[in-house]
CSV table of C-alpha atoms and ligand atoms in Angstrom, one decimal:
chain,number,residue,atom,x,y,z
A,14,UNK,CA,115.0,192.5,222.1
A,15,UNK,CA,113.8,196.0,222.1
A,16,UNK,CA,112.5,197.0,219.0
A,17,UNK,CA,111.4,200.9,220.3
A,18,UNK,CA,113.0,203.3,218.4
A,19,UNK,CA,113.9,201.8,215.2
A,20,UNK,CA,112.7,202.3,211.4
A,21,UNK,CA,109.0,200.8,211.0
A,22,UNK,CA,109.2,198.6,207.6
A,23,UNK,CA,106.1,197.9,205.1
A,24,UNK,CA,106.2,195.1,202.8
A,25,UNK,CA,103.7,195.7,200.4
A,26,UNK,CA,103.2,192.3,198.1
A,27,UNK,CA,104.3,190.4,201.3
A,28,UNK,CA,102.4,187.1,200.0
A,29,UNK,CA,103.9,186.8,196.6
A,30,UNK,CA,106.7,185.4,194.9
A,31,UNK,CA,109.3,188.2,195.5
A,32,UNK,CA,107.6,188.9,199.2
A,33,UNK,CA,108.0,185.3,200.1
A,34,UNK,CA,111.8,185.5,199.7
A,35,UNK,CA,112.0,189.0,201.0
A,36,UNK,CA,110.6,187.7,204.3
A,37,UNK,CA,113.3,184.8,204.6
A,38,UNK,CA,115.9,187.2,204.5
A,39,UNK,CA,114.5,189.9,206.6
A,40,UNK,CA,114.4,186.6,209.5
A,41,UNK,CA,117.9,186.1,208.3
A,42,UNK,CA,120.0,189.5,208.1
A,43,UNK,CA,120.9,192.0,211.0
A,44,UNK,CA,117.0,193.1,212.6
A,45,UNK,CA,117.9,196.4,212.1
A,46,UNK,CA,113.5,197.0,212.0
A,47,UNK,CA,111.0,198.0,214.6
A,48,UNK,CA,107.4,197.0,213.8
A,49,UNK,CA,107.6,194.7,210.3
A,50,UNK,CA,104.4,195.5,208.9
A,51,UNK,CA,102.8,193.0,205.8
A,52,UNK,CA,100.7,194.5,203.1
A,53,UNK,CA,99.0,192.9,200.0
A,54,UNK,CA,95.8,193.2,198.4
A,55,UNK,CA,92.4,192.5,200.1
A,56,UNK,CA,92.5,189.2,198.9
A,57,UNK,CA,95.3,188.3,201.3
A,58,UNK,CA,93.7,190.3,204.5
A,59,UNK,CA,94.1,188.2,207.4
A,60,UNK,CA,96.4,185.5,206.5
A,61,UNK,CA,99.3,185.0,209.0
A,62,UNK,CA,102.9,184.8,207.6
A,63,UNK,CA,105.8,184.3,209.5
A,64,UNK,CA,108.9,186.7,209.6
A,65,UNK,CA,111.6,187.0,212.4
A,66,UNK,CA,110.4,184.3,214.2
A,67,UNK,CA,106.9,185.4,214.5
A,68,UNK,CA,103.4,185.2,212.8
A,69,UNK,CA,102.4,188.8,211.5
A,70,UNK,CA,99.0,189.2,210.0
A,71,UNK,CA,98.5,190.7,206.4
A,72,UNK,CA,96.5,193.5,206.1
A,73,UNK,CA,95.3,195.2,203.3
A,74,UNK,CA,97.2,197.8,201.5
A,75,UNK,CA,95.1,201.4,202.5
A,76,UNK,CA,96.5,205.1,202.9
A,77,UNK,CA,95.6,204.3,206.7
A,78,UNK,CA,97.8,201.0,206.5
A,79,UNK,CA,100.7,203.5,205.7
A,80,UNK,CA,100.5,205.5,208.9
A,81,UNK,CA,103.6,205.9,210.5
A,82,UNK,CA,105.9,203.8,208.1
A,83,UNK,CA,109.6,205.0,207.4
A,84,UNK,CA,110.1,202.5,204.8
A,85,UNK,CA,107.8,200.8,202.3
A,86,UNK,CA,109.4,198.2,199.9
A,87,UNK,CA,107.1,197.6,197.1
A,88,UNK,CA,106.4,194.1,195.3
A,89,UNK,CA,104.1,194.5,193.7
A,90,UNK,CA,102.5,194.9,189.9
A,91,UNK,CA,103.9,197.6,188.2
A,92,UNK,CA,100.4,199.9,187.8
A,93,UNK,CA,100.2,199.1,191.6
A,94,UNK,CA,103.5,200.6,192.4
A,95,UNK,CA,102.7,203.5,189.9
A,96,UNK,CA,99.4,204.0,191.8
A,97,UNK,CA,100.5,203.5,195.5
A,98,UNK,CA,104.2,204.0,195.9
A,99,UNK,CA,103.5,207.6,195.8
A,100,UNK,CA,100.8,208.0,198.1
A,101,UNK,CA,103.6,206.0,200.6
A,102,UNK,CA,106.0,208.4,199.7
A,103,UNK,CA,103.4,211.4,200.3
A,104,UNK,CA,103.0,210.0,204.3
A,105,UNK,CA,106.5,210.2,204.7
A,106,UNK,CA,108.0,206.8,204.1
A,107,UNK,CA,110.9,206.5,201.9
A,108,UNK,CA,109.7,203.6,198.8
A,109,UNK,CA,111.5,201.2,197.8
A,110,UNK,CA,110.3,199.9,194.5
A,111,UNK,CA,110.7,196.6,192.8
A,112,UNK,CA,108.5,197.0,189.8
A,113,UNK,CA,109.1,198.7,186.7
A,114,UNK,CA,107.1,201.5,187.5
A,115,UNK,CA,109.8,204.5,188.5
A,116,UNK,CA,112.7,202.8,186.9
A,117,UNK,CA,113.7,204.9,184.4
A,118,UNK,CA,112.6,208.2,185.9
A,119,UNK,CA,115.4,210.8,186.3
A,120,UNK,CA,114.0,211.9,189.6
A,121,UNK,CA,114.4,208.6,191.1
A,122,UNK,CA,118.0,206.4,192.0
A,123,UNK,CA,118.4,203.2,190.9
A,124,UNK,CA,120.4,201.5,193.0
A,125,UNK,CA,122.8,198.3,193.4
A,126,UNK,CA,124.6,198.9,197.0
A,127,UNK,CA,127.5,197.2,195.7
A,128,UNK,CA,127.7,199.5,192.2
A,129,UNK,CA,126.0,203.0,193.0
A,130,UNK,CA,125.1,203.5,197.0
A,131,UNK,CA,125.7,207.0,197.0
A,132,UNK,CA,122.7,207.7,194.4
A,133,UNK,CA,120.3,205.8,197.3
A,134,UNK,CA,120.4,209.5,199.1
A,135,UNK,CA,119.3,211.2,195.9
A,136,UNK,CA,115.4,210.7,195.8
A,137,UNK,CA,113.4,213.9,195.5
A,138,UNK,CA,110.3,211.8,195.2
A,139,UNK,CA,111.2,210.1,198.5
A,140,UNK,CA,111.3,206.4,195.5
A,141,UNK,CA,114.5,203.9,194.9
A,142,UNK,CA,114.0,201.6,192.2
A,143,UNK,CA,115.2,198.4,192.5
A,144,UNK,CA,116.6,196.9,188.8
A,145,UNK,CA,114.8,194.3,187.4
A,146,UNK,CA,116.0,190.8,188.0
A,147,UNK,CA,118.0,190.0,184.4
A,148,UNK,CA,119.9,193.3,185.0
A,149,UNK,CA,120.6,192.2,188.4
A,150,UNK,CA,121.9,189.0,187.8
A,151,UNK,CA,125.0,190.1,186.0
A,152,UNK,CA,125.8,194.2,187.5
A,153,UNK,CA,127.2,193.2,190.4
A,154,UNK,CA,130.0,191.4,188.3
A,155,UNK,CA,130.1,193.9,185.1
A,156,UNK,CA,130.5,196.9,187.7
A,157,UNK,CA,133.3,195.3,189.4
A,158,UNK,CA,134.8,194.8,185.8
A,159,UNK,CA,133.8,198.0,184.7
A,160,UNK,CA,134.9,200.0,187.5
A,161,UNK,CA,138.8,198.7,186.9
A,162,UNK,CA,138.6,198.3,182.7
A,163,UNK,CA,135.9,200.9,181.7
A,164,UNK,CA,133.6,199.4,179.9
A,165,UNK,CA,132.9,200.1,176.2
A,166,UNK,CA,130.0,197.6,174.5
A,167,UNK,CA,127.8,194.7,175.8
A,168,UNK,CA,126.3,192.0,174.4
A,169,UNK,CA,124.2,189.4,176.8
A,170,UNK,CA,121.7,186.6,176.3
A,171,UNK,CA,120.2,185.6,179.4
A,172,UNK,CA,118.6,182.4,180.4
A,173,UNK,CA,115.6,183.5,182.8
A,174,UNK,CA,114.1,181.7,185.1
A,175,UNK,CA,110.2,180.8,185.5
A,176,UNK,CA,110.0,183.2,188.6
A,177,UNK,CA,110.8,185.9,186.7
A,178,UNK,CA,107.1,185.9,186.1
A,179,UNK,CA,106.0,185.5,189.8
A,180,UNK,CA,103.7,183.0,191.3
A,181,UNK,CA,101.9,182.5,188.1
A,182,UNK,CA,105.2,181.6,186.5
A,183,UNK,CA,106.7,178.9,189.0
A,184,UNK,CA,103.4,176.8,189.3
A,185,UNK,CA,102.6,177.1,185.3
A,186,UNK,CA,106.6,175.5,184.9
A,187,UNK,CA,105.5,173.1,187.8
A,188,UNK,CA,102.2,172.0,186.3
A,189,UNK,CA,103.8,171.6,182.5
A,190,UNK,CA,106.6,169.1,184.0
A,191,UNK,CA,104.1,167.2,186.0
A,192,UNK,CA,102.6,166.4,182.3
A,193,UNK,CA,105.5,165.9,180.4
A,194,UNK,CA,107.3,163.4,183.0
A,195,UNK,CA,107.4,159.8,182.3
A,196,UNK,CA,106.1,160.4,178.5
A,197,UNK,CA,107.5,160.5,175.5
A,198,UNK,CA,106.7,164.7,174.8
A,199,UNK,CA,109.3,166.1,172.8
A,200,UNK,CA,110.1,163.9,169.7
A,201,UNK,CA,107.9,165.4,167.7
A,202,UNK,CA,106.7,168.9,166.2
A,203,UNK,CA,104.6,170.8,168.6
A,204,UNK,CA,103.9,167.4,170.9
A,205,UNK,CA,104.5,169.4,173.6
A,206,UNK,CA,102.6,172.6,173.1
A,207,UNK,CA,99.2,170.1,172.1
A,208,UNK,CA,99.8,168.4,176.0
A,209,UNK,CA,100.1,171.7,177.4
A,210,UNK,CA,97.1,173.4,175.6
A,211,UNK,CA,96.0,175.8,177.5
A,212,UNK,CA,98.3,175.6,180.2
A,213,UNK,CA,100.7,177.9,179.1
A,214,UNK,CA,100.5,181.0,182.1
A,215,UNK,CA,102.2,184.0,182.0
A,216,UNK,CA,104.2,182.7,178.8
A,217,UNK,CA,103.7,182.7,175.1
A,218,UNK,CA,104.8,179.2,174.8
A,219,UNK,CA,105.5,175.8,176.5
A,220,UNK,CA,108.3,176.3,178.3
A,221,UNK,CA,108.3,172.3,180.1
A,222,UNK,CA,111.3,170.7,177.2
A,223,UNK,CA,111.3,174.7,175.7
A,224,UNK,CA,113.7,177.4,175.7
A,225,UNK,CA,111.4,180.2,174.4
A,226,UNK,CA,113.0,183.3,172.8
A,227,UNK,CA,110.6,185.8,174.6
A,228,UNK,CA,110.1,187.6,177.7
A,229,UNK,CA,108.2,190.6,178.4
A,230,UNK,CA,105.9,192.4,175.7
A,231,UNK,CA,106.7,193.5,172.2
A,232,UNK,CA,108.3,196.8,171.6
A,233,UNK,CA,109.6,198.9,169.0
A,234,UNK,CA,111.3,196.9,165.8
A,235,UNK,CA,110.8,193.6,167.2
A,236,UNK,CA,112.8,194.2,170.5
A,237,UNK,CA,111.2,192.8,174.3
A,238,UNK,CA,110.1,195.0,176.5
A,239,UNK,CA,112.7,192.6,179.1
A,240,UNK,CA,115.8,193.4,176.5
A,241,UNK,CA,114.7,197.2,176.6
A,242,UNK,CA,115.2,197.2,180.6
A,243,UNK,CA,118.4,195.6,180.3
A,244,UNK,CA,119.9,197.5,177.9
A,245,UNK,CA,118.1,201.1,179.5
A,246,UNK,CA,119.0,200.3,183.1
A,247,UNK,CA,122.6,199.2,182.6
A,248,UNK,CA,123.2,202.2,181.0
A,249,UNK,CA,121.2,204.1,183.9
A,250,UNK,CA,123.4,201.7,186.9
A,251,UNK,CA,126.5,202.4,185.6
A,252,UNK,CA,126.3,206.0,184.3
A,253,UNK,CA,126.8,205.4,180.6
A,254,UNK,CA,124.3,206.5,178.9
A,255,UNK,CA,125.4,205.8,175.1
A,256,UNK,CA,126.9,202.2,176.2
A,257,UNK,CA,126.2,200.2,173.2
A,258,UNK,CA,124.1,197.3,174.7
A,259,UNK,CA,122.6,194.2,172.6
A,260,UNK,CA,120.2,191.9,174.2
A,261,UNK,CA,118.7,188.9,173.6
A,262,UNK,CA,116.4,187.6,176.3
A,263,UNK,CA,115.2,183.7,176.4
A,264,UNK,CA,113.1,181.8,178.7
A,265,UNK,CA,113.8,178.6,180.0
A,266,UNK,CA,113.2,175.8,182.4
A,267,UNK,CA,114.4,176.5,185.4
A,268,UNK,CA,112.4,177.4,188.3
A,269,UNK,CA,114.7,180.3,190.2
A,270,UNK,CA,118.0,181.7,189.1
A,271,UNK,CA,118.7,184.2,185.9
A,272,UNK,CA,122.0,182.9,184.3
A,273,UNK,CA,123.9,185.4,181.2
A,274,UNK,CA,126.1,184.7,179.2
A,275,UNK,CA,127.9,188.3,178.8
A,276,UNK,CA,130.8,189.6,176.2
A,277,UNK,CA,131.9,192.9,177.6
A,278,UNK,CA,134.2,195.1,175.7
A,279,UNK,CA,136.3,197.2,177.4
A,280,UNK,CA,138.5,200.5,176.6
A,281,UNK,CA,142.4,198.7,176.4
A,282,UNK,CA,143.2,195.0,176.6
A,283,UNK,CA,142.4,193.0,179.2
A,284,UNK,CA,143.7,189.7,180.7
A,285,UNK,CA,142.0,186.7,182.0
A,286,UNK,CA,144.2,186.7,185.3
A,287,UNK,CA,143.0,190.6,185.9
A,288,UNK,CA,139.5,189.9,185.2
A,289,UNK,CA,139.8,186.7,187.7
A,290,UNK,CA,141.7,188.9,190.9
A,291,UNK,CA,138.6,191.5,190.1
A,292,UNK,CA,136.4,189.1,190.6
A,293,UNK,CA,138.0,186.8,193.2
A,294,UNK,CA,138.1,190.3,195.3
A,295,UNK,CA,134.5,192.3,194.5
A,296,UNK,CA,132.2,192.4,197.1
A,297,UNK,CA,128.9,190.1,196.7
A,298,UNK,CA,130.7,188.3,193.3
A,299,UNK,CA,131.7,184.4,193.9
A,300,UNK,CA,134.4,183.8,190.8
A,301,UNK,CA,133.7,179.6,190.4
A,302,UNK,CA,135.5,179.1,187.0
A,303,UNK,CA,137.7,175.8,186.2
A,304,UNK,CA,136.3,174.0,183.8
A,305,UNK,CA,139.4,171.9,183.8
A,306,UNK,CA,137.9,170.3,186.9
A,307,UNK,CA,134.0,170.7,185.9
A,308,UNK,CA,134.1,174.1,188.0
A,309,UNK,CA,131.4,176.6,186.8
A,310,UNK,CA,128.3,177.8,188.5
A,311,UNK,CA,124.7,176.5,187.3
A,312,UNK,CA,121.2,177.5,188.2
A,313,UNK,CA,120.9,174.3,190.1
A,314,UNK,CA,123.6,175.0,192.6
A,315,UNK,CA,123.2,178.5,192.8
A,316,UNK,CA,119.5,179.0,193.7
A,317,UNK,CA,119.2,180.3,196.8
A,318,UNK,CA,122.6,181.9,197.5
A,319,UNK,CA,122.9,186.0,197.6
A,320,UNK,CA,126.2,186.5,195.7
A,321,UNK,CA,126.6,186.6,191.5
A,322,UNK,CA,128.1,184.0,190.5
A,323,UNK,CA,130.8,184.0,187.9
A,324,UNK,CA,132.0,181.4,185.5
A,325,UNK,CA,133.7,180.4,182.2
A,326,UNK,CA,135.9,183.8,182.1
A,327,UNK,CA,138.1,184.1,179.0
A,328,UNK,CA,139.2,186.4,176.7
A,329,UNK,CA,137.3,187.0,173.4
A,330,UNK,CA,139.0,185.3,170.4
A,331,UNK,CA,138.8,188.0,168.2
A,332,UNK,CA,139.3,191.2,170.2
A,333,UNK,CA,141.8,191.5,172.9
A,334,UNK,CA,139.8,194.0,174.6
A,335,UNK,CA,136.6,191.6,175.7
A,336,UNK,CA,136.2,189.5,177.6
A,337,UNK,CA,133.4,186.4,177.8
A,338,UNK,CA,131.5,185.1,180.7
A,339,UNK,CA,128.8,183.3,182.4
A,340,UNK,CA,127.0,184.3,185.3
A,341,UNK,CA,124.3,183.2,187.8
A,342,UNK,CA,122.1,185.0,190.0
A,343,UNK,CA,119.3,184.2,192.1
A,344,UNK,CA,116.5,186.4,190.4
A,345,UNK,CA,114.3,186.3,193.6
A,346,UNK,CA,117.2,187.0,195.8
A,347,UNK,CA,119.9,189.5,194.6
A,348,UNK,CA,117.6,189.8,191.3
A,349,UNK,CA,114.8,191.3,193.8
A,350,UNK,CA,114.4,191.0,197.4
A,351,UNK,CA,118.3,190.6,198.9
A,352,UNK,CA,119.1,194.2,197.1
A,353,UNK,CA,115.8,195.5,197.8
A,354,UNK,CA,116.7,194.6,201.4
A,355,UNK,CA,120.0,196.1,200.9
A,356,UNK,CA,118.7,199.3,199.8
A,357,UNK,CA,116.5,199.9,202.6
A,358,UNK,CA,119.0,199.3,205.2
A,359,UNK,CA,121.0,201.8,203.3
A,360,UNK,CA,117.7,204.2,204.0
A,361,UNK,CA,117.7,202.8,207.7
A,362,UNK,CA,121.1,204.0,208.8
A,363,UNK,CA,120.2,207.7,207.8
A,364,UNK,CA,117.4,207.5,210.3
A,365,UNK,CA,119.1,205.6,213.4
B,420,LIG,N1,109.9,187.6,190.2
B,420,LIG,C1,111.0,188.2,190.0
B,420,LIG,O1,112.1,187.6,189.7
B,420,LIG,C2,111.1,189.7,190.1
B,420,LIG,C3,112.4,190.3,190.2
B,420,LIG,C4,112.5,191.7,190.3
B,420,LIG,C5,111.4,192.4,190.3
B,420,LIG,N2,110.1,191.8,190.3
B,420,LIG,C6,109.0,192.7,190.4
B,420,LIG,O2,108.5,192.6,191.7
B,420,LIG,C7,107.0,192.8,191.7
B,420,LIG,C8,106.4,191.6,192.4
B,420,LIG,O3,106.7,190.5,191.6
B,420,LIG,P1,106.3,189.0,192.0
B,420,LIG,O4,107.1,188.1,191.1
B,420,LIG,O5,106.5,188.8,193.5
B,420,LIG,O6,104.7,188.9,191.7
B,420,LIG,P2,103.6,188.0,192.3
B,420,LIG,O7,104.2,186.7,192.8
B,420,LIG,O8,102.5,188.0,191.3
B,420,LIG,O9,103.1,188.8,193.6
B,420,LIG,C9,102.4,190.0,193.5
B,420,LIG,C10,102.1,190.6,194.9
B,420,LIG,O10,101.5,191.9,194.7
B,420,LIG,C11,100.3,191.9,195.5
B,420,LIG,N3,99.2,192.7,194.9
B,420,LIG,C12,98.7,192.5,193.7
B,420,LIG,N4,97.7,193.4,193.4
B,420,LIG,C13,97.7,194.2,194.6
B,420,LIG,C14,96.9,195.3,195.0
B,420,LIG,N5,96.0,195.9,194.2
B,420,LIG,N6,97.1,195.9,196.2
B,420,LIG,C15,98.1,195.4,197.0
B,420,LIG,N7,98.9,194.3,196.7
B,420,LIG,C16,98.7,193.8,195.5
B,420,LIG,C17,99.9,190.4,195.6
B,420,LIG,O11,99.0,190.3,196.7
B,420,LIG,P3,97.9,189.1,196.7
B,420,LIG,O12,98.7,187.8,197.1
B,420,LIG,O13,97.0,189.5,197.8
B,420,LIG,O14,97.3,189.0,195.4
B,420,LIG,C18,101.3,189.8,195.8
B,420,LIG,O15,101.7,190.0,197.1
B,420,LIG,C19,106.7,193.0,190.3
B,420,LIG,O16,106.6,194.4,190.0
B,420,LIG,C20,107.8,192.4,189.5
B,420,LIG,O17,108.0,192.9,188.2
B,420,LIG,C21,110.0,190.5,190.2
């Protein structure tokens, strides 16, 4: 097919864990892209990976490397992003950005398509951040809700995934399991942190037989860094910036796939059967949610599906204006890449 003509497309961070998925679904959606080109770091010069069909080379990520791009997506380290994303910008691509770096800045969008596409044409510094993963795995669903019920307060704990934490984090959960299977580990105190040692990666603690009560680094009166971003880029999303947000953010076991549980409050009552037709209806939200029959969604089944998936739905005991719920999203999908991707093809249509 004839490719002349269309948006040229950088991934930069091509070979890691985010890149790897964002190259899947680049073969999979509409090919909407002229040239694909693949950037990493030097270290990654010359390997072939495959996207669309074909093997592309990686090159190394230099200002020459950014000739003639219309649309970087960054995946990279957060002080890489902060370094490079606007030199990108500078030669006249628009930036995509996955990392932390431009999140919270006023001049740049953050954008969900499915929440907020309007604010992807509003980027004097030529950036889009992409929300991090956690906030990802539930917005889809709360903007749906909060769209229809107006949403008042927020409280979420979220069960993260390993590949929250990249590369590092999937084969550090890989190599703890391969020690603790078939033994005994994890009838007795700290059994499990003495096999593991050393072995413990991008995370304070064991996390093989673990749920660990920590994700990101420390800020401010004992709060994460990961329940800061949350709490900040909900309120950013959604254009409420005094929504009173409480997060607590835990690691566990599970290689891919965020999960949330979330108790939204809303401005008047609410009823289980209007929450469920939200839901049932919103674009890019599966509602999976009768327990009666076993029916909610898991990590396990979700992984590796694009939609947020939305479970467990009732009203809160206590307060006829909340409502309770459980949700699922692929971190590395609609958490990172898929609404990266979605982003730029947003970009892409202004230009074709
Ligand atoms: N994992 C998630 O669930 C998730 C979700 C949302 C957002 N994010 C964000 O997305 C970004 C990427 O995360 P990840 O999980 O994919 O990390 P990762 O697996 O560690 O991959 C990092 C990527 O960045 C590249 N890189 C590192 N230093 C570089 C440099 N100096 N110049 C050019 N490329 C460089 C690496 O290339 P080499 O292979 O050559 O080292 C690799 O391609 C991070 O900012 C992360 O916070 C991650």
């Amino acid at each position: 097919m004839a490719r002349t003509g269309r948006p040229t497309l950088a991934v930069v961070g091509a070979t890691g864990a985010v890149g790897a998925v964002m190259l899947q679904i680049l073969s999979q959606r509409a090919d909407i892209w002229g040239e694909i080109r693949l950037l990493a770091s030097p270290r990654s010069a010359g390997r072939k990976l495959a996207v669309r069909g074909e093997e592309v080379e990686v090159a190394a990520l230099t200002e020459e490397a950014l000739d003639g791009v219309d649309v970087a997506m960054f995946d990279v380290p957060d002080e890489v992003a902060a370094q490079w994303a606007p030199i990108a910008a500078a030669r006249g691509a628009v930036v995509i950005d996955n990392s932390g770096a431009f999140r919270m800045d006023p001049e740049v969008p953050l954008v969900v398509p499915e929440v907020n596409p309007h604010m992807a044409r509003m980027r004097p510094r030529g950036i889009v951040s992409n929300p991090n993963c956690t906030t990802l795995s539930m917005i889809v669903a709360l903007g749906a809700l909060h769209a229809e019920f107006g949403l008042r307060e927020l409280v979420v704990s979220s069960y993260q995934a390993v590949s929250g934490a990249g590369r590092a984090g999937i084969e550090t959960l890989r190599a703890q399991l391969s020690l603790v299977a078939g033994t005994d580990l994890g009838t007795a105190p700290g059994d499990v942190r003495r096999a593991v040692g050393e072995l413990t990666g991008p995370f304070p603690e064991p996390v093989a037989l673990n749920v660990v009560p920590w994700a990101g680094s420390l800020r401010e009166d004992g709060w994460s860094s990961e329940e800061m971003k949350v709490r900040d880029e909900t309120r950013k999303i959604l254009g409420l910036a005094a929504l009173p947000v409480a997060v607590t953010c835990v690691r566990v076991p599970v290689l891919t796939t965020h999960s949330l549980t979330v108790h939204a409050r809303f401005q008047d009552e609410v009823t289980v059967d209007g929450a469920r037709e939200i839901l049932a209806t919103a674009p890019g939200v599966v509602l999976c949610d009768d327990p009666a029959a076993g029916e909610y969604p898991t990590p396990a089944d979700v992984v590796g599906t694009d939609p947020t998936w939305v479970g467990r739905v009732r009203r809160a005991l206590d307060d006829p204006t909340a409502l309770e719920l459980f949700v699922c999203g692929d971190n590395l999908r609609k958490g990172a890449a898929l609404n990266t991707a979605q982003i730029a093809e947003l970009v892409a249509a202004e230009m074709m």
